């Protein structure tokens, strides 16, 4: 006893994967209390409460099936299923916030396949403590001080992945997707430089939270998959989300709407044509083929 307490808020595929890592590390490190509590949005699975299944069978059978969670991860029931953002948490609780982002598809992390991740932490002493909590031989952690940039990467990459999915649905190849990734990365860097509170250096985008996460999301993530189906079927994003994601939510379209409001208020939409095209296709009924036009006429090519 006397070590730091660890709590996981959320129990989707990523919350469960990180609980597996954190639970294993707290059990062996004296600097942490062994017990890890996880807050879960209560659901019924096969007539049983998901919290009961996790506590008795140590497996999240809905969001991360086939992977046992350490027995020291128990469950606390949260009041609701709010998705919290670091600024909101800081504002409400007055606590210091740090962020972890990387090329980390949850199922592969749970399978202990090698990958890297990035922790954005303004206080490097806290960063080392979080690295101790998270790092394993197959989950390698780098700590950088540009926490705002790291978090921005995690949000914006999903918008780019929607664009990549559009291209897949339209039948374009890897050359086109590579262009989407490059142009999307340029817009991510531009947005971060305009809107992050602290300094933004290009080196942070070379960490796992930047270009690596962007690549894996544009090839393997849910935003890409649903956007491809959107381009092929003509069904709405909402309909496809219900059909394809087993209760999970898309981040890309919603983030594009938030970006659009910000860019419109700053009169900066023309500097971010890829982000703007994703928004207009998702929410304003523009044809998916407009996305290719946005690539052809991107300011990078002028």
PDB file of C-alpha atoms in Angstrom:
ATOM      1  CA  UNK A   1       0.000   0.000   0.000  1.00  0.00           C
ATOM      2  CA  UNK A   2       0.979   3.654  -0.264  1.00  0.00           C
ATOM      3  CA  UNK A   3       1.539   3.650  -3.998  1.00  0.00           C
ATOM      4  CA  UNK A   4      -0.346   5.732  -6.535  1.00  0.00           C
ATOM      5  CA  UNK A   5      -3.906   4.656  -7.362  1.00  0.00           C
ATOM      6  CA  UNK A   6      -4.855   3.921 -10.985  1.00  0.00           C
ATOM      7  CA  UNK A   7      -8.359   4.230 -12.423  1.00  0.00           C
ATOM      8  CA  UNK A   8      -9.533   3.596 -15.995  1.00  0.00           C
ATOM      9  CA  UNK A   9     -12.515   5.724 -17.071  1.00  0.00           C
ATOM     10  CA  UNK A  10     -14.183   3.950 -19.976  1.00  0.00           C
ATOM     11  CA  UNK A  11     -14.313   0.343 -21.123  1.00  0.00           C
ATOM     12  CA  UNK A  12     -14.399   0.291 -24.922  1.00  0.00           C
ATOM     13  CA  UNK A  13     -11.779  -1.622 -26.867  1.00  0.00           C
ATOM     14  CA  UNK A  14      -9.012   0.864 -26.036  1.00  0.00           C
ATOM     15  CA  UNK A  15     -10.011   1.301 -22.372  1.00  0.00           C
ATOM     16  CA  UNK A  16      -9.944  -2.468 -21.977  1.00  0.00           C
ATOM     17  CA  UNK A  17      -6.604  -2.837 -23.786  1.00  0.00           C
ATOM     18  CA  UNK A  18      -4.928  -0.194 -21.630  1.00  0.00           C
ATOM     19  CA  UNK A  19      -6.486  -1.765 -18.511  1.00  0.00           C
ATOM     20  CA  UNK A  20      -4.720  -4.994 -19.423  1.00  0.00           C
ATOM     21  CA  UNK A  21      -1.365  -3.194 -19.565  1.00  0.00           C
ATOM     22  CA  UNK A  22      -1.917  -0.999 -16.495  1.00  0.00           C
ATOM     23  CA  UNK A  23      -3.271  -3.893 -14.425  1.00  0.00           C
ATOM     24  CA  UNK A  24      -0.248  -6.062 -15.204  1.00  0.00           C
ATOM     25  CA  UNK A  25       2.193  -3.255 -14.375  1.00  0.00           C
ATOM     26  CA  UNK A  26       0.538  -2.145 -11.112  1.00  0.00           C
ATOM     27  CA  UNK A  27       0.596  -5.740  -9.911  1.00  0.00           C
ATOM     28  CA  UNK A  28       4.411  -5.851 -10.149  1.00  0.00           C
ATOM     29  CA  UNK A  29       5.488  -2.261  -9.359  1.00  0.00           C
ATOM     30  CA  UNK A  30       5.613  -1.100  -5.732  1.00  0.00           C
ATOM     31  CA  UNK A  31       5.118   2.545  -6.771  1.00  0.00           C
ATOM     32  CA  UNK A  32       1.454   1.780  -7.632  1.00  0.00           C
ATOM     33  CA  UNK A  33      -1.416   0.233  -5.692  1.00  0.00           C
ATOM     34  CA  UNK A  34      -2.262  -3.124  -7.233  1.00  0.00           C
ATOM     35  CA  UNK A  35      -6.036  -2.581  -7.471  1.00  0.00           C
ATOM     36  CA  UNK A  36      -7.144  -0.866 -10.715  1.00  0.00           C
ATOM     37  CA  UNK A  37     -10.755   0.371 -10.857  1.00  0.00           C
ATOM     38  CA  UNK A  38     -12.478   0.709 -14.221  1.00  0.00           C
ATOM     39  CA  UNK A  39     -15.608   2.829 -14.765  1.00  0.00           C
ATOM     40  CA  UNK A  40     -18.016   1.248 -17.228  1.00  0.00           C
ATOM     41  CA  UNK A  41     -21.134   2.497 -18.995  1.00  0.00           C
ATOM     42  CA  UNK A  42     -23.512  -0.275 -17.923  1.00  0.00           C
ATOM     43  CA  UNK A  43     -24.860  -2.423 -20.747  1.00  0.00           C
ATOM     44  CA  UNK A  44     -26.534  -5.822 -21.022  1.00  0.00           C
ATOM     45  CA  UNK A  45     -24.772  -8.529 -23.007  1.00  0.00           C
ATOM     46  CA  UNK A  46     -26.687 -11.775 -23.437  1.00  0.00           C
ATOM     47  CA  UNK A  47     -28.978 -10.893 -20.553  1.00  0.00           C
ATOM     48  CA  UNK A  48     -26.118 -10.163 -18.124  1.00  0.00           C
ATOM     49  CA  UNK A  49     -24.668  -6.876 -16.905  1.00  0.00           C
ATOM     50  CA  UNK A  50     -21.351  -6.096 -18.581  1.00  0.00           C
ATOM     51  CA  UNK A  51     -19.862  -5.099 -15.212  1.00  0.00           C
ATOM     52  CA  UNK A  52     -20.722  -8.508 -13.748  1.00  0.00           C
ATOM     53  CA  UNK A  53     -19.139 -10.280 -16.713  1.00  0.00           C
ATOM     54  CA  UNK A  54     -15.910  -8.263 -16.383  1.00  0.00           C
ATOM     55  CA  UNK A  55     -15.707  -8.828 -12.629  1.00  0.00           C
ATOM     56  CA  UNK A  56     -16.413 -12.567 -12.733  1.00  0.00           C
ATOM     57  CA  UNK A  57     -14.879 -13.644 -16.034  1.00  0.00           C
ATOM     58  CA  UNK A  58     -12.240 -10.878 -16.348  1.00  0.00           C
ATOM     59  CA  UNK A  59     -13.089 -10.281 -19.998  1.00  0.00           C
ATOM     60  CA  UNK A  60     -14.860  -7.472 -21.848  1.00  0.00           C
ATOM     61  CA  UNK A  61     -16.839  -9.815 -24.073  1.00  0.00           C
ATOM     62  CA  UNK A  62     -18.427  -6.986 -26.078  1.00  0.00           C
ATOM     63  CA  UNK A  63     -15.555  -4.630 -26.908  1.00  0.00           C
ATOM     64  CA  UNK A  64     -12.386  -6.745 -26.494  1.00  0.00           C
ATOM     65  CA  UNK A  65     -13.416 -10.401 -26.691  1.00  0.00           C
ATOM     66  CA  UNK A  66     -10.824 -13.104 -26.317  1.00  0.00           C
ATOM     67  CA  UNK A  67      -8.523 -11.167 -23.969  1.00  0.00           C
ATOM     68  CA  UNK A  68      -8.441 -11.759 -20.238  1.00  0.00           C
ATOM     69  CA  UNK A  69      -8.053  -8.701 -18.014  1.00  0.00           C
ATOM     70  CA  UNK A  70      -5.883  -9.014 -14.884  1.00  0.00           C
ATOM     71  CA  UNK A  71      -7.957 -10.007 -11.826  1.00  0.00           C
ATOM     72  CA  UNK A  72      -6.873  -6.802 -10.019  1.00  0.00           C
ATOM     73  CA  UNK A  73      -9.000  -4.772 -12.500  1.00  0.00           C
ATOM     74  CA  UNK A  74     -12.391  -4.520 -10.874  1.00  0.00           C
ATOM     75  CA  UNK A  75     -15.301  -2.233 -11.900  1.00  0.00           C
ATOM     76  CA  UNK A  76     -16.792   1.016 -10.488  1.00  0.00           C
ATOM     77  CA  UNK A  77     -20.055   2.104 -12.107  1.00  0.00           C
ATOM     78  CA  UNK A  78     -19.884   5.659 -13.438  1.00  0.00           C
ATOM     79  CA  UNK A  79     -22.918   7.986 -13.482  1.00  0.00           C
ATOM     80  CA  UNK A  80     -23.003   8.218 -17.259  1.00  0.00           C
ATOM     81  CA  UNK A  81     -21.047   7.492 -20.430  1.00  0.00           C
ATOM     82  CA  UNK A  82     -19.525  10.887 -21.058  1.00  0.00           C
ATOM     83  CA  UNK A  83     -16.483  11.015 -23.305  1.00  0.00           C
ATOM     84  CA  UNK A  84     -14.103  13.379 -21.544  1.00  0.00           C
ATOM     85  CA  UNK A  85     -11.529  15.649 -23.180  1.00  0.00           C
ATOM     86  CA  UNK A  86      -8.448  16.781 -21.268  1.00  0.00           C
ATOM     87  CA  UNK A  87      -9.395  20.467 -21.147  1.00  0.00           C
ATOM     88  CA  UNK A  88     -12.859  19.657 -19.834  1.00  0.00           C
ATOM     89  CA  UNK A  89     -11.432  17.366 -17.160  1.00  0.00           C
ATOM     90  CA  UNK A  90      -8.886  20.009 -16.158  1.00  0.00           C
ATOM     91  CA  UNK A  91     -11.570  22.688 -16.014  1.00  0.00           C
ATOM     92  CA  UNK A  92     -13.988  20.591 -13.949  1.00  0.00           C
ATOM     93  CA  UNK A  93     -11.538  18.897 -11.588  1.00  0.00           C
ATOM     94  CA  UNK A  94      -8.588  21.262 -11.536  1.00  0.00           C
ATOM     95  CA  UNK A  95      -6.097  18.428 -12.047  1.00  0.00           C
ATOM     96  CA  UNK A  96      -3.071  18.276 -14.315  1.00  0.00           C
ATOM     97  CA  UNK A  97      -3.791  16.458 -17.567  1.00  0.00           C
ATOM     98  CA  UNK A  98      -1.505  14.430 -19.815  1.00  0.00           C
ATOM     99  CA  UNK A  99      -2.355  12.517 -22.978  1.00  0.00           C
ATOM    100  CA  UNK A 100      -1.366   9.244 -24.626  1.00  0.00           C
ATOM    101  CA  UNK A 101      -1.735   8.826 -28.387  1.00  0.00           C
ATOM    102  CA  UNK A 102      -0.111   6.507 -30.887  1.00  0.00           C
ATOM    103  CA  UNK A 103      -0.405   3.954 -33.647  1.00  0.00           C
ATOM    104  CA  UNK A 104      -2.231   1.675 -31.248  1.00  0.00           C
ATOM    105  CA  UNK A 105      -5.104  -0.374 -32.665  1.00  0.00           C
ATOM    106  CA  UNK A 106      -6.603  -1.797 -29.486  1.00  0.00           C
ATOM    107  CA  UNK A 107      -6.887  -5.437 -30.537  1.00  0.00           C
ATOM    108  CA  UNK A 108      -3.213  -5.515 -31.567  1.00  0.00           C
ATOM    109  CA  UNK A 109      -2.134  -3.918 -28.285  1.00  0.00           C
ATOM    110  CA  UNK A 110      -4.154  -6.525 -26.389  1.00  0.00           C
ATOM    111  CA  UNK A 111      -2.516  -9.268 -28.467  1.00  0.00           C
ATOM    112  CA  UNK A 112       0.859  -7.838 -27.333  1.00  0.00           C
ATOM    113  CA  UNK A 113       2.064  -7.169 -30.859  1.00  0.00           C
ATOM    114  CA  UNK A 114       4.951  -4.678 -30.855  1.00  0.00           C
ATOM    115  CA  UNK A 115       4.000  -1.013 -31.169  1.00  0.00           C
ATOM    116  CA  UNK A 116       5.017   2.453 -30.023  1.00  0.00           C
ATOM    117  CA  UNK A 117       3.047   5.208 -28.321  1.00  0.00           C
ATOM    118  CA  UNK A 118       3.544   8.817 -27.245  1.00  0.00           C
ATOM    119  CA  UNK A 119       2.743  10.478 -23.929  1.00  0.00           C
ATOM    120  CA  UNK A 120       2.374  14.258 -24.012  1.00  0.00           C
ATOM    121  CA  UNK A 121       3.312  15.535 -20.576  1.00  0.00           C
ATOM    122  CA  UNK A 122       4.320  19.082 -19.665  1.00  0.00           C
ATOM    123  CA  UNK A 123       5.881  17.883 -16.398  1.00  0.00           C
ATOM    124  CA  UNK A 124       8.555  15.359 -17.378  1.00  0.00           C
ATOM    125  CA  UNK A 125       8.699  13.900 -13.835  1.00  0.00           C
ATOM    126  CA  UNK A 126       5.046  12.923 -14.203  1.00  0.00           C
ATOM    127  CA  UNK A 127       5.841  11.685 -17.691  1.00  0.00           C
ATOM    128  CA  UNK A 128       8.363   9.191 -16.332  1.00  0.00           C
ATOM    129  CA  UNK A 129       5.830   7.922 -13.791  1.00  0.00           C
ATOM    130  CA  UNK A 130       3.257   7.413 -16.550  1.00  0.00           C
ATOM    131  CA  UNK A 131       5.862   5.706 -18.714  1.00  0.00           C
ATOM    132  CA  UNK A 132       6.527   3.250 -15.864  1.00  0.00           C
ATOM    133  CA  UNK A 133       2.794   2.555 -15.639  1.00  0.00           C
ATOM    134  CA  UNK A 134       2.258   2.016 -19.358  1.00  0.00           C
ATOM    135  CA  UNK A 135       5.439   0.593 -20.868  1.00  0.00           C
ATOM    136  CA  UNK A 136       5.960  -3.104 -21.609  1.00  0.00           C
ATOM    137  CA  UNK A 137       8.486  -4.876 -23.848  1.00  0.00           C
ATOM    138  CA  UNK A 138       5.946  -4.693 -26.693  1.00  0.00           C
ATOM    139  CA  UNK A 139       4.365  -1.314 -25.882  1.00  0.00           C
ATOM    140  CA  UNK A 140       7.173   1.243 -26.049  1.00  0.00           C
ATOM    141  CA  UNK A 141       6.550   4.727 -24.728  1.00  0.00           C
ATOM    142  CA  UNK A 142       8.155   8.055 -25.693  1.00  0.00           C
ATOM    143  CA  UNK A 143       7.444  11.160 -23.607  1.00  0.00           C
ATOM    144  CA  UNK A 144       7.287  14.639 -25.144  1.00  0.00           C
ATOM    145  CA  UNK A 145       6.337  17.950 -23.577  1.00  0.00           C
ATOM    146  CA  UNK A 146       3.951  19.168 -26.304  1.00  0.00           C
ATOM    147  CA  UNK A 147       0.838  17.653 -24.755  1.00  0.00           C
ATOM    148  CA  UNK A 148      -1.527  19.886 -26.751  1.00  0.00           C
ATOM    149  CA  UNK A 149       0.056  18.826 -30.044  1.00  0.00           C
ATOM    150  CA  UNK A 150      -0.121  15.151 -29.098  1.00  0.00           C
ATOM    151  CA  UNK A 151      -3.834  15.474 -28.339  1.00  0.00           C
ATOM    152  CA  UNK A 152      -4.536  17.446 -31.513  1.00  0.00           C
ATOM    153  CA  UNK A 153      -2.902  14.643 -33.532  1.00  0.00           C
ATOM    154  CA  UNK A 154      -5.222  12.089 -31.965  1.00  0.00           C
ATOM    155  CA  UNK A 155      -8.305  14.060 -32.984  1.00  0.00           C
ATOM    156  CA  UNK A 156      -7.343  15.271 -36.436  1.00  0.00           C
ATOM    157  CA  UNK A 157      -6.035  11.954 -37.745  1.00  0.00           C
ATOM    158  CA  UNK A 158      -9.610  10.629 -37.671  1.00  0.00           C
ATOM    159  CA  UNK A 159     -10.762  13.323 -40.106  1.00  0.00           C
ATOM    160  CA  UNK A 160      -7.969  12.414 -42.524  1.00  0.00           C
ATOM    161  CA  UNK A 161      -8.914   8.736 -42.180  1.00  0.00           C
ATOM    162  CA  UNK A 162     -12.455   9.556 -43.309  1.00  0.00           C
ATOM    163  CA  UNK A 163     -10.944  11.061 -46.463  1.00  0.00           C
ATOM    164  CA  UNK A 164      -8.821   7.944 -46.955  1.00  0.00           C
ATOM    165  CA  UNK A 165     -11.966   5.831 -46.667  1.00  0.00           C
ATOM    166  CA  UNK A 166     -13.715   7.943 -49.281  1.00  0.00           C
ATOM    167  CA  UNK A 167     -10.843   7.227 -51.691  1.00  0.00           C
ATOM    168  CA  UNK A 168     -11.021   3.495 -50.948  1.00  0.00           C
ATOM    169  CA  UNK A 169     -14.757   3.498 -51.583  1.00  0.00           C
ATOM    170  CA  UNK A 170     -14.261   5.296 -54.877  1.00  0.00           C
ATOM    171  CA  UNK A 171     -11.727   2.685 -56.005  1.00  0.00           C
ATOM    172  CA  UNK A 172      -8.546   4.762 -55.875  1.00  0.00           C
ATOM    173  CA  UNK A 173      -5.276   3.060 -54.971  1.00  0.00           C
ATOM    174  CA  UNK A 174      -2.374   3.382 -52.587  1.00  0.00           C
ATOM    175  CA  UNK A 175      -0.855   6.332 -54.456  1.00  0.00           C
ATOM    176  CA  UNK A 176      -3.986   8.368 -53.801  1.00  0.00           C
ATOM    177  CA  UNK A 177      -4.108   7.298 -50.172  1.00  0.00           C
ATOM    178  CA  UNK A 178      -0.460   8.299 -49.740  1.00  0.00           C
ATOM    179  CA  UNK A 179      -1.362  11.753 -51.054  1.00  0.00           C
ATOM    180  CA  UNK A 180      -4.290  11.941 -48.613  1.00  0.00           C
ATOM    181  CA  UNK A 181      -1.963  11.042 -45.743  1.00  0.00           C
ATOM    182  CA  UNK A 182       0.643  13.626 -46.765  1.00  0.00           C
ATOM    183  CA  UNK A 183      -1.824  16.450 -47.403  1.00  0.00           C
ATOM    184  CA  UNK A 184      -3.729  15.528 -44.266  1.00  0.00           C
ATOM    185  CA  UNK A 185      -0.524  15.656 -42.233  1.00  0.00           C
ATOM    186  CA  UNK A 186       0.238  19.111 -43.616  1.00  0.00           C
ATOM    187  CA  UNK A 187      -3.209  20.326 -42.550  1.00  0.00           C
ATOM    188  CA  UNK A 188      -2.757  18.732 -39.115  1.00  0.00           C
ATOM    189  CA  UNK A 189       0.523  20.599 -38.633  1.00  0.00           C
ATOM    190  CA  UNK A 190      -1.008  23.837 -39.906  1.00  0.00           C
ATOM    191  CA  UNK A 191      -3.999  23.539 -37.589  1.00  0.00           C
ATOM    192  CA  UNK A 192      -1.810  22.761 -34.568  1.00  0.00           C
ATOM    193  CA  UNK A 193       0.406  25.783 -35.253  1.00  0.00           C
ATOM    194  CA  UNK A 194      -2.634  28.039 -35.515  1.00  0.00           C
ATOM    195  CA  UNK A 195      -4.597  26.808 -32.553  1.00  0.00           C
ATOM    196  CA  UNK A 196      -2.408  25.039 -29.945  1.00  0.00           C
ATOM    197  CA  UNK A 197      -1.765  26.992 -26.763  1.00  0.00           C
ATOM    198  CA  UNK A 198       1.903  26.092 -26.445  1.00  0.00           C
ATOM    199  CA  UNK A 199       4.818  25.599 -28.854  1.00  0.00           C
ATOM    200  CA  UNK A 200       4.435  23.268 -31.836  1.00  0.00           C
ATOM    201  CA  UNK A 201       7.496  21.618 -33.380  1.00  0.00           C
ATOM    202  CA  UNK A 202       7.513  19.367 -36.430  1.00  0.00           C
ATOM    203  CA  UNK A 203       9.452  16.676 -34.533  1.00  0.00           C
ATOM    204  CA  UNK A 204       6.360  15.821 -32.489  1.00  0.00           C
ATOM    205  CA  UNK A 205       4.589  14.817 -35.698  1.00  0.00           C
ATOM    206  CA  UNK A 206       7.374  12.270 -36.297  1.00  0.00           C
ATOM    207  CA  UNK A 207       6.491  10.535 -33.032  1.00  0.00           C
ATOM    208  CA  UNK A 208       4.008   7.656 -32.918  1.00  0.00           C
ATOM    209  CA  UNK A 209       1.169  10.091 -32.139  1.00  0.00           C
ATOM    210  CA  UNK A 210       1.744  11.834 -35.477  1.00  0.00           C
ATOM    211  CA  UNK A 211       2.586  10.219 -38.785  1.00  0.00           C
ATOM    212  CA  UNK A 212       2.550   6.630 -37.448  1.00  0.00           C
ATOM    213  CA  UNK A 213      -0.933   6.943 -35.947  1.00  0.00           C
ATOM    214  CA  UNK A 214      -2.118   8.688 -39.104  1.00  0.00           C
ATOM    215  CA  UNK A 215      -0.880   5.829 -41.300  1.00  0.00           C
ATOM    216  CA  UNK A 216      -2.408   3.035 -39.229  1.00  0.00           C
ATOM    217  CA  UNK A 217      -5.727   4.877 -38.919  1.00  0.00           C
ATOM    218  CA  UNK A 218      -5.902   5.514 -42.664  1.00  0.00           C
ATOM    219  CA  UNK A 219      -5.379   1.809 -43.343  1.00  0.00           C
ATOM    220  CA  UNK A 220      -6.995   0.011 -40.414  1.00  0.00           C
ATOM    221  CA  UNK A 221      -9.310   2.207 -38.352  1.00  0.00           C
ATOM    222  CA  UNK A 222     -13.086   2.343 -37.999  1.00  0.00           C
ATOM    223  CA  UNK A 223     -13.299   5.839 -39.508  1.00  0.00           C
ATOM    224  CA  UNK A 224     -11.713   4.614 -42.729  1.00  0.00           C
ATOM    225  CA  UNK A 225     -13.888   1.501 -42.823  1.00  0.00           C
ATOM    226  CA  UNK A 226     -17.201   3.342 -42.384  1.00  0.00           C
ATOM    227  CA  UNK A 227     -16.190   6.124 -44.814  1.00  0.00           C
ATOM    228  CA  UNK A 228     -15.434   3.479 -47.455  1.00  0.00           C
ATOM    229  CA  UNK A 229     -18.899   1.983 -46.965  1.00  0.00           C
ATOM    230  CA  UNK A 230     -20.403   5.490 -47.125  1.00  0.00           C
ATOM    231  CA  UNK A 231     -18.826   6.046 -50.541  1.00  0.00           C
ATOM    232  CA  UNK A 232     -19.895   2.613 -51.819  1.00  0.00           C
ATOM    233  CA  UNK A 233     -23.449   2.366 -50.454  1.00  0.00           C
ATOM    234  CA  UNK A 234     -24.781   5.901 -50.177  1.00  0.00           C
ATOM    235  CA  UNK A 235     -26.134   5.101 -46.695  1.00  0.00           C
ATOM    236  CA  UNK A 236     -25.861   7.783 -44.013  1.00  0.00           C
ATOM    237  CA  UNK A 237     -22.962   7.888 -41.563  1.00  0.00           C
ATOM    238  CA  UNK A 238     -25.407   7.344 -38.681  1.00  0.00           C
ATOM    239  CA  UNK A 239     -26.915   4.257 -40.315  1.00  0.00           C
ATOM    240  CA  UNK A 240     -23.520   2.727 -41.066  1.00  0.00           C
ATOM    241  CA  UNK A 241     -22.299   3.454 -37.537  1.00  0.00           C
ATOM    242  CA  UNK A 242     -25.198   1.423 -36.129  1.00  0.00           C
ATOM    243  CA  UNK A 243     -24.727  -1.407 -38.625  1.00  0.00           C
ATOM    244  CA  UNK A 244     -20.946  -1.749 -38.479  1.00  0.00           C
ATOM    245  CA  UNK A 245     -19.549  -0.693 -35.103  1.00  0.00           C
ATOM    246  CA  UNK A 246     -21.220  -2.825 -32.416  1.00  0.00           C
ATOM    247  CA  UNK A 247     -21.981   0.164 -30.193  1.00  0.00           C
ATOM    248  CA  UNK A 248     -18.748   2.059 -30.828  1.00  0.00           C
ATOM    249  CA  UNK A 249     -18.816   5.623 -32.167  1.00  0.00           C
ATOM    250  CA  UNK A 250     -17.093   7.373 -35.042  1.00  0.00           C
ATOM    251  CA  UNK A 251     -14.851  10.318 -34.203  1.00  0.00           C
ATOM    252  CA  UNK A 252     -13.929  11.627 -37.665  1.00  0.00           C
ATOM    253  CA  UNK A 253     -17.191  13.172 -38.915  1.00  0.00           C
ATOM    254  CA  UNK A 254     -17.979  14.802 -35.571  1.00  0.00           C
ATOM    255  CA  UNK A 255     -14.455  16.210 -35.314  1.00  0.00           C
ATOM    256  CA  UNK A 256     -14.749  17.597 -38.843  1.00  0.00           C
ATOM    257  CA  UNK A 257     -17.877  19.491 -37.736  1.00  0.00           C
ATOM    258  CA  UNK A 258     -16.038  20.958 -34.743  1.00  0.00           C
ATOM    259  CA  UNK A 259     -13.117  21.915 -36.994  1.00  0.00           C
ATOM    260  CA  UNK A 260     -15.486  23.525 -39.483  1.00  0.00           C
ATOM    261  CA  UNK A 261     -16.978  25.778 -36.812  1.00  0.00           C
ATOM    262  CA  UNK A 262     -13.508  26.872 -35.692  1.00  0.00           C
ATOM    263  CA  UNK A 263     -12.145  27.420 -39.201  1.00  0.00           C
ATOM    264  CA  UNK A 264     -15.259  29.323 -40.286  1.00  0.00           C
ATOM    265  CA  UNK A 265     -15.017  31.624 -37.275  1.00  0.00           C
ATOM    266  CA  UNK A 266     -11.356  32.297 -38.107  1.00  0.00           C
ATOM    267  CA  UNK A 267     -12.066  32.697 -41.845  1.00  0.00           C
ATOM    268  CA  UNK A 268      -9.455  29.998 -42.517  1.00  0.00           C
ATOM    269  CA  UNK A 269     -11.430  27.352 -44.407  1.00  0.00           C
ATOM    270  CA  UNK A 270      -9.531  27.827 -47.670  1.00  0.00           C
ATOM    271  CA  UNK A 271      -6.265  26.866 -45.925  1.00  0.00           C
ATOM    272  CA  UNK A 272      -7.726  23.488 -44.914  1.00  0.00           C
ATOM    273  CA  UNK A 273      -9.545  22.118 -47.973  1.00  0.00           C
ATOM    274  CA  UNK A 274      -9.219  18.452 -46.974  1.00  0.00           C
ATOM    275  CA  UNK A 275     -10.808  19.017 -43.560  1.00  0.00           C
ATOM    276  CA  UNK A 276     -13.492  21.185 -45.160  1.00  0.00           C
ATOM    277  CA  UNK A 277     -14.287  18.623 -47.877  1.00  0.00           C
ATOM    278  CA  UNK A 278     -14.785  15.867 -45.292  1.00  0.00           C
ATOM    279  CA  UNK A 279     -17.236  18.094 -43.404  1.00  0.00           C
ATOM    280  CA  UNK A 280     -19.209  19.084 -46.503  1.00  0.00           C
ATOM    281  CA  UNK A 281     -19.504  15.500 -47.740  1.00  0.00           C
ATOM    282  CA  UNK A 282     -20.582  14.190 -44.321  1.00  0.00           C
ATOM    283  CA  UNK A 283     -22.991  16.994 -43.391  1.00  0.00           C
ATOM    284  CA  UNK A 284     -23.911  19.124 -46.400  1.00  0.00           C
ATOM    285  CA  UNK A 285     -24.703  16.455 -48.971  1.00  0.00           C
ATOM    286  CA  UNK A 286     -21.766  17.166 -51.265  1.00  0.00           C
ATOM    287  CA  UNK A 287     -20.899  14.207 -53.540  1.00  0.00           C
ATOM    288  CA  UNK A 288     -18.033  11.987 -52.416  1.00  0.00           C
ATOM    289  CA  UNK A 289     -16.265  12.684 -55.721  1.00  0.00           C
ATOM    290  CA  UNK A 290     -15.746  16.260 -54.500  1.00  0.00           C
ATOM    291  CA  UNK A 291     -13.029  14.859 -52.262  1.00  0.00           C
ATOM    292  CA  UNK A 292     -10.843  14.029 -55.264  1.00  0.00           C
ATOM    293  CA  UNK A 293     -11.396  17.555 -56.583  1.00  0.00           C
ATOM    294  CA  UNK A 294     -10.165  18.896 -53.238  1.00  0.00           C
ATOM    295  CA  UNK A 295      -6.950  16.860 -53.632  1.00  0.00           C
ATOM    296  CA  UNK A 296      -6.417  18.028 -57.194  1.00  0.00           C
ATOM    297  CA  UNK A 297      -6.851  21.702 -56.269  1.00  0.00           C
ATOM    298  CA  UNK A 298      -5.110  21.633 -52.891  1.00  0.00           C
ATOM    299  CA  UNK A 299      -3.015  24.765 -52.144  1.00  0.00           C
ATOM    300  CA  UNK A 300       0.026  22.493 -51.772  1.00  0.00           C
ATOM    301  CA  UNK A 301      -0.123  22.000 -55.559  1.00  0.00           C
ATOM    302  CA  UNK A 302      -0.537  25.646 -56.498  1.00  0.00           C
TER     303      UNK A 302
END
